[in-house]
Amino acid sequence: MKTLVSLTLILILGLSGLVRASSCELDPRDEITWTQAQMALSGDTLLVNNRQIRLIGIQAPAMGNPSNRSDPPQPLSRQAQRTLNHFIASHNLEVGIVFDEQAQEAFGRLQAHVFLPNGQLLAGIMAAEGMALAIAPPPNLRYQACLFNQEQQARAAERGLWELHRNSPELKFPLAQSSQLSDLDNGFRIIRGEVVSVSRTRRQWQINLDTTGIRIPRAAWSHFNWDQVKALEGQTIEARGNGFVFQGGLFMTLEHPNMINLLNPY
């Protein structure tokens, strides 16, 4: 029987020195806490011991707020939640928690790599099912190769979100042409477009598509190579992130090169 280790103890000790994994299976060198999940709150968030735990490395369709017209649910959000619930329920709700460099995210939720008893990474399963997109949230970058690879397989097989994209391109989700977007198309998605210009100021690097401005803030420069970013000019790229409206235009802020396909080694 697995030894139960408290989440509090793991948070105190930290796991900052662990080796990064390229597989979706649990690295035997990882320290893991086995516990019981309660339910999936969305396609990328679990309730565990009455605390929300965000699955590191994926972005599932946002549940939104059905009663708020400015925050509608994204397509397949309920299906993604049901899919995550299905996988934890099929393993008697037992999950293993592995923390990365940073155990808490900006909204106060815990964030972790969550495994099933068979050693499979839940985030990898969700990406493989086409129920979530891979993301690169520094400094929590373990399992990047696994997650982007699983997403690519789902995309090639047109599963989940990718079947939706094929059958309902008018939804502009999860992928949209930059030229087809308006200032109403905020929220997380992948945007494809030709890079019209690349420039930099003392505060940010600017990658401008035809209708979308991608911004790399100064705090994230250490993750990027300026020459590689500048070389994107004139090329068609796919960038993924949260779109937001500023002064009537659509913008996206990126903190890691893996969020741009031509800079992503996976």
Coordinates of C-alpha atoms in Angstrom, one line a residue:
M1 CA 0.0 0.0 0.0
K2 CA 1.4 3.4 -1.0
T3 CA 2.5 5.6 1.8
L4 CA 0.4 8.8 2.1
V5 CA 2.5 11.9 2.3
S6 CA 0.8 15.2 3.2
L7 CA 0.5 17.9 0.6
T8 CA 1.7 20.3 3.2
L9 CA 5.0 18.4 3.7
I10 CA 5.7 18.3 0.0
L11 CA 5.0 22.1 -0.3
I12 CA 7.5 22.7 2.5
L13 CA 10.2 20.5 1.1
G14 CA 9.9 21.6 -2.5
L15 CA 10.9 19.7 -5.7
S16 CA 12.9 22.3 -7.5
G17 CA 15.8 20.1 -8.5
L18 CA 14.0 17.3 -10.3
V19 CA 15.0 16.1 -13.7
R20 CA 12.7 17.1 -16.5
A21 CA 10.8 14.2 -18.1
S22 CA 10.2 13.7 -21.8
S23 CA 7.7 10.9 -21.3
C24 CA 4.1 11.0 -20.1
E25 CA 4.8 8.3 -17.5
L26 CA 5.9 9.0 -14.0
D27 CA 9.6 9.5 -13.6
P28 CA 10.7 7.0 -10.8
R29 CA 12.9 9.8 -9.4
D30 CA 9.9 11.9 -8.7
E31 CA 8.6 12.3 -5.2
I32 CA 4.9 11.7 -5.3
T33 CA 2.0 12.2 -2.9
W34 CA -0.9 9.7 -3.3
T35 CA -4.3 10.9 -2.3
Q36 CA -8.0 10.9 -3.3
A37 CA -9.4 13.4 -5.7
Q38 CA -13.0 14.5 -5.2
M39 CA -14.0 15.7 -8.7
A40 CA -13.0 17.6 -11.8
L41 CA -14.1 21.2 -11.7
S42 CA -13.1 21.7 -15.4
G43 CA -11.0 19.9 -18.0
D44 CA -7.8 21.1 -16.3
T45 CA -8.7 21.5 -12.6
L46 CA -9.3 19.0 -9.9
L47 CA -10.7 19.3 -6.4
V48 CA -8.4 17.4 -4.0
N49 CA -8.8 17.6 -0.2
N50 CA -11.1 20.6 -0.7
R51 CA -8.4 22.5 -2.6
Q52 CA -8.3 23.2 -6.3
I53 CA -5.3 21.8 -8.1
R54 CA -4.6 23.0 -11.6
L55 CA -3.0 20.5 -14.0
I56 CA 0.3 22.0 -15.1
G57 CA 1.0 22.2 -18.8
I58 CA -2.4 22.2 -20.4
Q59 CA -5.3 24.6 -21.1
A60 CA -8.7 23.0 -21.4
P61 CA -11.7 25.0 -22.8
A62 CA -12.8 27.5 -20.2
M63 CA -16.0 26.7 -18.3
G64 CA -17.0 30.4 -18.3
N65 CA -20.1 31.7 -16.7
P66 CA -23.3 30.8 -18.6
S67 CA -25.2 33.7 -16.9
N68 CA -22.6 36.2 -18.0
R69 CA -22.7 37.1 -21.7
S70 CA -19.2 38.5 -21.5
D71 CA -17.8 35.2 -20.2
P72 CA -19.4 32.4 -22.2
P73 CA -18.3 28.8 -21.9
Q74 CA -15.8 27.8 -24.6
P75 CA -16.8 24.9 -26.9
L76 CA -16.4 21.4 -25.4
S77 CA -15.8 22.8 -21.9
R78 CA -18.4 20.5 -20.3
Q79 CA -17.1 17.5 -22.4
A80 CA -13.6 18.2 -21.2
Q81 CA -14.7 18.2 -17.6
R82 CA -16.6 14.9 -18.1
T83 CA -13.5 13.4 -19.7
L84 CA -11.3 14.3 -16.8
N85 CA -13.9 13.0 -14.3
H86 CA -14.1 9.8 -16.3
F87 CA -10.4 9.1 -16.0
I88 CA -10.1 9.8 -12.3
A89 CA -13.3 7.8 -11.5
S90 CA -12.0 4.8 -13.5
H91 CA -9.1 4.7 -11.0
N92 CA -11.2 5.0 -7.9
L93 CA -10.3 8.7 -7.7
E94 CA -6.8 7.9 -6.6
V95 CA -4.2 10.4 -7.9
G96 CA -0.5 11.1 -7.4
I97 CA 0.6 14.7 -7.0
V98 CA 4.1 15.9 -8.1
F99 CA 4.9 19.6 -7.7
D100 CA 7.2 21.5 -10.0
E101 CA 9.3 24.6 -9.5
Q102 CA 6.3 26.7 -8.4
A103 CA 3.5 25.1 -6.4
Q104 CA 1.1 27.9 -6.5
E105 CA -0.2 30.0 -9.4
A106 CA -1.3 33.6 -9.6
F107 CA -4.9 32.9 -8.6
G108 CA -3.9 31.1 -5.4
R109 CA -4.6 27.6 -6.7
L110 CA -2.1 24.8 -6.3
Q111 CA -0.6 23.6 -9.5
A112 CA 0.9 20.2 -10.0
H113 CA 1.6 17.3 -12.3
V114 CA -1.1 14.7 -11.5
F115 CA -0.7 11.0 -12.2
L116 CA -3.0 8.0 -12.2
P117 CA -2.0 4.8 -10.3
N118 CA -0.8 3.3 -13.6
G119 CA 1.8 6.0 -13.9
Q120 CA 0.0 8.0 -16.7
L121 CA 0.1 11.8 -16.6
L122 CA -3.5 13.2 -16.5
A123 CA -2.5 16.3 -18.5
G124 CA -1.0 14.1 -21.2
I125 CA -4.2 12.0 -21.4
M126 CA -6.3 15.2 -21.8
A127 CA -4.0 16.5 -24.6
A128 CA -4.1 13.1 -26.3
E129 CA -7.9 13.0 -26.1
G130 CA -8.0 16.4 -27.8
M131 CA -9.7 17.9 -24.7
A132 CA -6.9 20.3 -23.9
L133 CA -4.0 22.3 -25.5
A134 CA -0.4 22.1 -24.4
I135 CA 1.0 25.3 -22.8
A136 CA 4.4 26.4 -21.4
P137 CA 4.0 28.1 -18.1
P138 CA 7.5 29.0 -16.7
P139 CA 9.0 27.9 -14.4
N140 CA 6.9 24.7 -14.5
L141 CA 8.2 23.3 -17.7
R142 CA 8.6 19.6 -16.9
Y143 CA 6.8 17.1 -19.3
Q144 CA 6.8 19.7 -22.1
A145 CA 7.9 17.1 -24.8
C146 CA 5.1 14.7 -23.6
L147 CA 2.4 17.3 -23.7
F148 CA 3.1 18.9 -27.0
N149 CA 3.6 15.5 -28.6
Q150 CA 0.3 14.2 -27.3
E151 CA -1.5 17.3 -28.6
Q152 CA 0.1 16.8 -32.1
Q153 CA -1.1 13.3 -32.2
A154 CA -4.7 14.4 -31.3
R155 CA -4.5 17.1 -33.9
A156 CA -3.3 14.6 -36.6
A157 CA -6.1 12.2 -35.7
E158 CA -8.7 15.1 -35.4
R159 CA -9.8 14.1 -32.0
G160 CA -11.8 16.3 -29.6
L161 CA -11.1 20.0 -30.2
W162 CA -9.5 19.2 -33.5
E163 CA -12.6 17.5 -34.8
L164 CA -14.6 20.5 -33.7
H165 CA -12.2 22.8 -35.6
R166 CA -12.6 20.7 -38.8
N167 CA -16.4 20.6 -38.6
S168 CA -17.1 24.1 -37.2
P169 CA -14.4 26.5 -38.3
E170 CA -16.8 29.4 -37.8
L171 CA -16.3 28.9 -34.0
K172 CA -12.6 30.0 -34.5
F173 CA -11.6 27.5 -31.8
P174 CA -9.2 26.2 -30.8
L175 CA -7.4 27.6 -33.9
A176 CA -8.2 30.8 -35.8
Q177 CA -6.7 32.8 -38.6
S178 CA -5.6 36.2 -37.2
S179 CA -7.3 38.0 -40.2
Q180 CA -10.6 36.5 -39.1
L181 CA -10.5 37.7 -35.5
S182 CA -12.1 40.7 -34.0
D183 CA -11.9 42.4 -30.6
L184 CA -14.7 40.2 -29.4
D185 CA -12.6 37.0 -29.8
N186 CA -10.8 37.1 -26.5
G187 CA -9.8 34.1 -24.3
F188 CA -7.4 31.3 -24.9
R189 CA -6.8 30.0 -28.4
I190 CA -4.2 29.3 -31.1
I191 CA -3.8 32.2 -33.6
R192 CA -2.3 31.6 -37.0
G193 CA -1.0 34.5 -39.1
E194 CA 1.8 36.1 -41.0
V195 CA 4.3 38.1 -39.0
V196 CA 4.1 41.6 -40.5
S197 CA 6.8 43.1 -38.2
V198 CA 9.0 42.4 -35.2
S199 CA 10.4 45.2 -33.1
R200 CA 11.4 45.9 -29.5
T201 CA 11.3 48.7 -26.9
R202 CA 12.8 48.9 -23.5
R203 CA 9.6 47.3 -22.0
Q204 CA 8.7 44.6 -24.5
W205 CA 9.3 42.8 -27.8
Q206 CA 6.5 43.1 -30.3
I207 CA 5.5 40.5 -32.9
N208 CA 2.7 42.0 -35.0
L209 CA 0.4 39.9 -37.1
D210 CA -2.2 41.5 -39.4
T211 CA -4.8 42.0 -36.7
T212 CA -3.1 40.6 -33.5
G213 CA -0.3 42.0 -31.5
I214 CA 1.9 39.5 -29.6
R215 CA 3.9 41.0 -26.7
I216 CA 6.9 39.5 -24.9
P217 CA 7.4 41.4 -21.6
R218 CA 10.8 42.3 -20.4
A219 CA 10.5 39.8 -17.5
A220 CA 10.3 36.9 -20.1
W221 CA 13.2 37.9 -22.3
S222 CA 15.6 35.5 -20.7
H223 CA 13.5 32.6 -22.1
F224 CA 13.8 33.9 -25.7
N225 CA 16.5 34.5 -28.3
W226 CA 16.1 37.9 -29.9
D227 CA 17.6 36.7 -33.2
Q228 CA 15.2 33.8 -33.4
V229 CA 12.3 36.1 -32.7
K230 CA 13.4 38.7 -35.3
A231 CA 13.7 35.9 -37.8
L232 CA 10.0 35.2 -37.5
E233 CA 9.3 38.4 -39.6
G234 CA 7.6 37.4 -42.9
Q235 CA 6.8 33.9 -41.7
T236 CA 3.5 32.3 -40.8
I237 CA 3.3 31.3 -37.2
E238 CA 0.9 29.8 -34.7
A239 CA 0.9 31.4 -31.3
R240 CA -1.2 30.2 -28.3
G241 CA -2.3 32.3 -25.4
N242 CA -5.0 34.4 -23.8
G243 CA -6.2 37.1 -26.2
F244 CA -7.2 40.4 -24.6
V245 CA -8.5 43.7 -26.0
F246 CA -6.5 46.9 -25.5
Q247 CA -7.5 50.2 -27.1
G248 CA -9.7 48.4 -29.6
G249 CA -7.0 45.9 -30.7
L250 CA -6.5 42.2 -29.9
F251 CA -3.3 41.3 -28.1
M252 CA -1.6 38.3 -26.6
T253 CA 1.2 38.2 -24.0
L254 CA 3.6 35.3 -24.2
E255 CA 6.2 34.2 -21.6
H256 CA 7.9 31.2 -23.3
P257 CA 9.0 30.4 -26.8
N258 CA 7.2 27.1 -26.8
M259 CA 4.0 29.0 -27.2
I260 CA 5.0 29.8 -30.8
N261 CA 5.2 26.8 -33.0
L262 CA 8.3 27.9 -35.0
L263 CA 10.3 28.4 -31.7
N264 CA 9.0 25.1 -30.1
P265 CA 11.5 22.2 -30.4
Y266 CA 8.7 19.7 -29.7

